[in-house]
XYZ file of C-alpha atoms in Angstrom:
330
model
C 92.767 61.283 82.885
C 89.760 59.075 82.174
C 86.690 60.583 80.496
C 84.753 60.239 83.769
C 87.418 62.086 85.770
C 87.679 64.773 83.102
C 83.952 65.404 83.210
C 84.059 66.120 86.944
C 87.096 68.437 86.730
C 85.117 71.670 86.160
C 83.071 71.047 89.292
C 86.182 70.461 91.391
C 87.836 73.463 89.789
C 84.976 75.752 90.796
C 85.108 74.423 94.348
C 88.809 75.280 94.459
C 88.061 78.774 93.188
C 85.625 79.315 96.026
C 88.236 78.192 98.569
C 91.251 80.012 97.218
C 92.864 82.948 99.013
C 92.228 86.536 97.813
C 94.040 87.511 94.643
C 97.509 88.939 95.018
C 96.840 91.150 92.006
C 95.443 94.468 93.224
C 93.157 95.023 90.239
C 91.504 91.655 90.870
C 91.200 92.372 94.599
C 89.788 95.796 93.811
C 87.055 94.371 91.601
C 86.182 91.996 94.418
C 86.075 94.777 97.009
C 83.946 96.944 94.717
C 81.435 94.129 94.365
C 81.239 93.868 98.154
C 80.833 97.568 98.976
C 77.730 98.646 100.808
C 74.977 100.383 98.818
C 75.291 104.138 98.576
C 72.769 106.309 100.437
C 70.293 108.135 98.205
C 70.665 111.707 96.981
C 74.471 111.674 97.258
C 74.365 112.045 101.044
C 77.457 109.899 101.618
C 80.903 111.417 102.217
C 83.600 110.998 99.607
C 87.373 110.963 99.671
C 90.128 110.445 97.129
C 91.675 107.147 96.146
C 94.511 108.258 93.937
C 92.776 110.445 91.369
C 89.376 108.815 91.918
C 86.627 110.143 94.171
C 85.065 107.278 96.124
C 82.786 106.861 99.165
C 84.848 107.343 102.321
C 83.611 104.015 103.629
C 85.292 102.226 100.702
C 88.804 103.656 100.978
C 90.060 101.447 103.789
C 89.224 98.243 101.920
C 90.749 99.522 98.681
C 93.980 100.605 100.346
C 94.060 97.258 102.126
C 93.879 95.546 98.725
C 96.848 97.594 97.524
C 99.068 96.686 100.441
C 97.969 93.061 100.530
C 99.144 92.981 96.934
C 102.531 94.619 97.520
C 103.356 93.273 101.017
C 105.856 90.685 99.825
C 107.504 93.148 97.422
C 107.361 96.179 99.703
C 111.073 96.986 99.416
C 110.841 96.743 95.634
C 107.908 99.152 95.718
C 109.810 101.711 97.787
C 112.908 101.278 95.624
C 110.836 102.175 92.587
C 109.081 105.085 94.299
C 112.304 106.626 95.646
C 114.939 105.398 93.170
C 116.346 103.348 96.040
C 116.977 106.293 98.350
C 114.251 105.386 100.871
C 116.743 103.402 102.964
C 118.902 106.502 103.454
C 115.821 108.583 104.264
C 114.705 106.085 106.905
C 118.158 105.966 108.460
C 118.258 109.766 108.654
C 114.695 109.909 109.987
C 115.528 107.599 112.892
C 118.841 109.325 113.659
C 117.021 112.659 113.876
C 114.718 111.190 116.548
C 117.565 109.649 118.568
C 115.412 106.978 120.234
C 116.497 105.789 123.653
C 118.368 108.986 124.452
C 118.306 110.416 127.952
C 117.640 114.141 128.275
C 120.426 116.206 129.771
C 119.488 118.016 132.991
C 119.735 121.831 132.871
C 122.056 121.954 135.879
C 123.708 118.595 136.558
C 125.420 119.724 139.736
C 122.126 120.682 141.330
C 120.345 117.371 140.655
C 120.689 114.018 142.261
C 121.205 111.100 139.885
C 117.778 109.673 140.723
C 116.150 112.947 139.608
C 117.281 112.406 136.013
C 114.631 110.616 133.934
C 115.892 107.229 132.817
C 112.613 105.531 131.930
C 112.709 103.441 128.742
C 110.832 104.801 125.750
C 107.538 103.398 124.550
C 107.344 103.982 120.808
C 104.411 103.465 118.458
C 105.172 102.927 114.767
C 101.977 103.405 112.754
C 101.469 101.820 109.326
C 104.758 100.080 110.050
C 103.768 96.511 109.311
C 106.999 95.403 107.643
C 109.082 96.581 110.604
C 111.402 98.811 108.557
C 111.219 101.718 110.995
C 110.739 99.645 114.154
C 113.931 97.656 113.633
C 115.862 100.862 113.023
C 114.418 102.477 116.168
C 115.440 99.518 118.310
C 118.879 99.253 116.696
C 119.566 102.929 117.336
C 118.361 102.774 120.943
C 120.468 99.678 121.614
C 123.663 100.397 119.699
C 123.885 104.196 119.957
C 122.279 104.914 123.333
C 122.972 101.616 125.106
C 119.254 101.322 125.830
C 118.149 97.685 126.090
C 114.696 98.373 127.543
C 112.828 100.749 125.214
C 110.194 99.043 123.079
C 108.238 99.550 119.867
C 104.617 98.698 119.161
C 104.227 98.152 115.420
C 100.680 98.952 114.350
C 99.175 98.349 110.933
C 95.625 97.934 109.663
C 96.742 95.325 107.149
C 97.394 91.756 108.406
C 99.461 90.885 105.318
C 101.911 93.689 106.101
C 102.130 92.599 109.755
C 102.754 89.031 108.647
C 105.616 90.231 106.455
C 107.041 92.171 109.396
C 106.878 89.200 111.748
C 108.674 87.120 109.119
C 111.400 89.738 108.739
C 111.780 90.051 112.514
C 113.053 86.465 112.579
C 116.248 87.780 111.001
C 116.747 90.187 113.938
C 117.360 89.747 117.652
C 113.925 91.211 118.432
C 111.673 88.444 117.101
C 110.755 86.965 120.484
C 111.685 89.953 122.597
C 109.239 91.929 124.776
C 110.731 95.006 123.139
C 108.744 94.383 119.941
C 104.942 94.068 119.771
C 102.605 93.730 116.790
C 99.151 95.294 116.692
C 96.481 95.154 113.989
C 94.648 98.452 114.376
C 93.223 101.463 112.576
C 95.335 104.559 113.217
C 92.218 106.726 113.104
C 90.730 104.879 116.082
C 93.387 103.135 118.152
C 92.272 100.464 120.645
C 92.034 101.074 124.425
C 95.301 99.144 124.871
C 97.016 102.323 123.586
C 96.083 104.528 126.507
C 96.023 108.316 126.726
C 99.426 109.878 127.435
C 101.263 106.557 127.153
C 103.590 106.973 124.140
C 106.938 108.785 124.022
C 107.424 108.687 120.260
C 104.842 108.179 117.494
C 106.247 107.498 114.022
C 104.567 107.012 110.667
C 106.622 106.525 107.495
C 105.102 106.455 104.003
C 101.700 105.591 105.399
C 99.617 108.577 106.413
C 98.810 109.660 102.858
C 96.821 106.424 102.514
C 94.555 107.128 105.497
C 90.920 107.941 104.865
C 90.942 110.751 107.445
C 94.527 111.826 108.229
C 93.288 114.508 110.629
C 91.634 111.836 112.782
C 94.949 110.000 112.917
C 96.678 113.217 114.018
C 94.148 113.658 116.818
C 94.709 110.057 117.911
C 98.466 110.653 117.877
C 97.953 113.672 120.122
C 95.763 111.645 122.493
C 98.187 108.771 123.010
C 101.412 110.798 123.221
C 102.709 111.864 126.604
C 103.128 115.604 127.185
C 106.464 116.370 125.575
C 106.097 113.339 123.298
C 106.961 113.605 119.620
C 104.895 112.947 116.491
C 107.223 112.241 113.546
C 106.137 111.696 109.952
C 108.244 110.700 106.945
C 106.261 110.948 103.731
C 106.597 111.518 100.007
C 106.050 115.194 99.356
C 106.348 117.926 96.746
C 109.582 118.595 94.855
C 110.467 122.280 94.962
C 112.949 122.471 92.070
C 111.000 122.736 88.798
C 113.484 120.721 86.728
C 113.794 117.932 89.303
C 110.014 117.933 89.707
C 109.503 117.450 85.966
C 111.956 114.535 85.884
C 110.475 112.919 88.995
C 106.884 113.193 87.759
C 107.796 111.721 84.409
C 109.488 108.830 86.208
C 106.540 108.402 88.591
C 103.684 108.400 86.113
C 105.338 106.997 83.000
C 107.771 104.447 84.373
C 106.758 103.222 87.826
C 103.397 101.609 86.894
C 104.996 99.835 83.927
C 107.895 98.597 86.039
C 105.387 97.517 88.691
C 103.692 95.405 86.052
C 106.972 93.871 84.940
C 108.483 93.317 88.402
C 105.436 92.550 90.535
C 102.772 91.738 87.949
C 100.597 94.509 89.358
C 100.387 97.823 87.525
C 97.281 99.149 89.291
C 98.808 99.145 92.786
C 101.745 101.217 91.617
C 99.478 103.555 89.654
C 97.490 104.220 92.824
C 100.641 104.826 94.859
C 102.037 107.505 92.531
C 98.606 109.155 92.376
C 98.367 109.135 96.185
C 101.631 111.068 96.379
C 100.274 113.688 94.007
C 97.147 114.114 96.149
C 99.004 114.489 99.444
C 99.194 118.073 100.807
C 102.179 120.282 100.189
C 104.692 120.686 103.009
C 103.249 123.941 104.377
C 99.674 122.661 104.386
C 100.656 119.414 106.129
C 102.656 121.379 108.717
C 99.576 123.499 109.419
C 97.372 120.421 109.813
C 99.798 119.056 112.408
C 99.573 122.351 114.285
C 95.766 122.311 114.041
C 95.791 118.963 115.868
C 97.386 120.746 118.853
C 101.079 120.060 118.284
C 103.873 122.581 118.575
C 105.797 122.465 115.300
C 109.554 123.034 115.703
C 111.577 124.968 113.175
C 109.017 127.644 112.215
C 110.653 131.064 111.995
C 109.182 134.473 112.817
C 107.896 134.857 109.254
C 105.989 131.573 109.548
C 108.343 129.757 107.185
C 109.783 126.284 107.718
C 108.659 123.573 110.091
C 109.680 120.570 107.998
C 112.819 119.037 106.515
C 112.946 118.292 102.814
C 114.826 115.218 101.640
C 116.240 114.990 98.105
C 114.779 118.344 97.153
C 111.328 117.568 98.529
C 110.789 114.119 97.030
C 110.146 113.251 100.665
C 109.883 115.354 103.810
C 110.068 114.918 107.571
C 107.458 116.658 109.725
C 107.463 116.703 113.515
C 105.155 117.921 116.226
C 105.590 118.050 119.996
C 102.692 117.606 122.383
C 102.815 120.580 124.777
C 103.663 119.996 128.422
C 100.757 120.309 130.834
C 100.622 123.721 132.429
C 99.047 124.244 135.808
């Protein structure tokens, strides 16, 4: 390089910096998002929420969570492998099997009904925070291969465009990439767009996503709004381990090992630190069950003593919660 060209390099370098895409590293993205946050109202009048173990203004959480998932989008499977010791794939398979998408309900008295009286409409399913398509592809596979349903569809909704982009890329390896059975929607689960109409969804799923929402209760109310009467809300989420010995081992793994491995594998310790902290802050199984009921859902599996209403997986490392929107009563 000539002396003249060398002298102009810093100027060109700074121009490139201004044009470059956002950092993949979460900690760098976080510093950027913090510098762009709106000023706080005086006298502490703003609302706060948790971001991992931090208390932050509620208005900032969405952008910070977005930075996390923009950072981990391309290594999402690696992230879940670390968080679940690789078992998340089995959990997801079980989750979808328990929902049996594409199934046709059996009539109470087949001999007394004409064939046309039996509901055979395809399902419309909404997978929230499902950008990578992990759950959506399983839902469609089950409907097609197990229930011979070639018409039911899934709308994959995610607030993060990087996650949706990853999902679209992965869909190219399936038969659903250019099918009307699979749609992609960038949206906030706490305020879904008018295209998701009231009483339009048969099954609403959210897997490993709702703990990252700023206001999970708003998302529950939106789920109730868009589900048809008799429709099902189904949530798969990291939860609280009930066995003391297993809990001690899992917490040591989570807090001591996962962030370090995240640094080594993905070059991003802070994202993984947030994710393990977000699990710790998520409500216990009973409290989350009660919040689902407060949103208006009937919770199956609760006994006369008020116990149950969820399914623990691997001793409570994760749990499945469901709610059914009541049928309209005249």
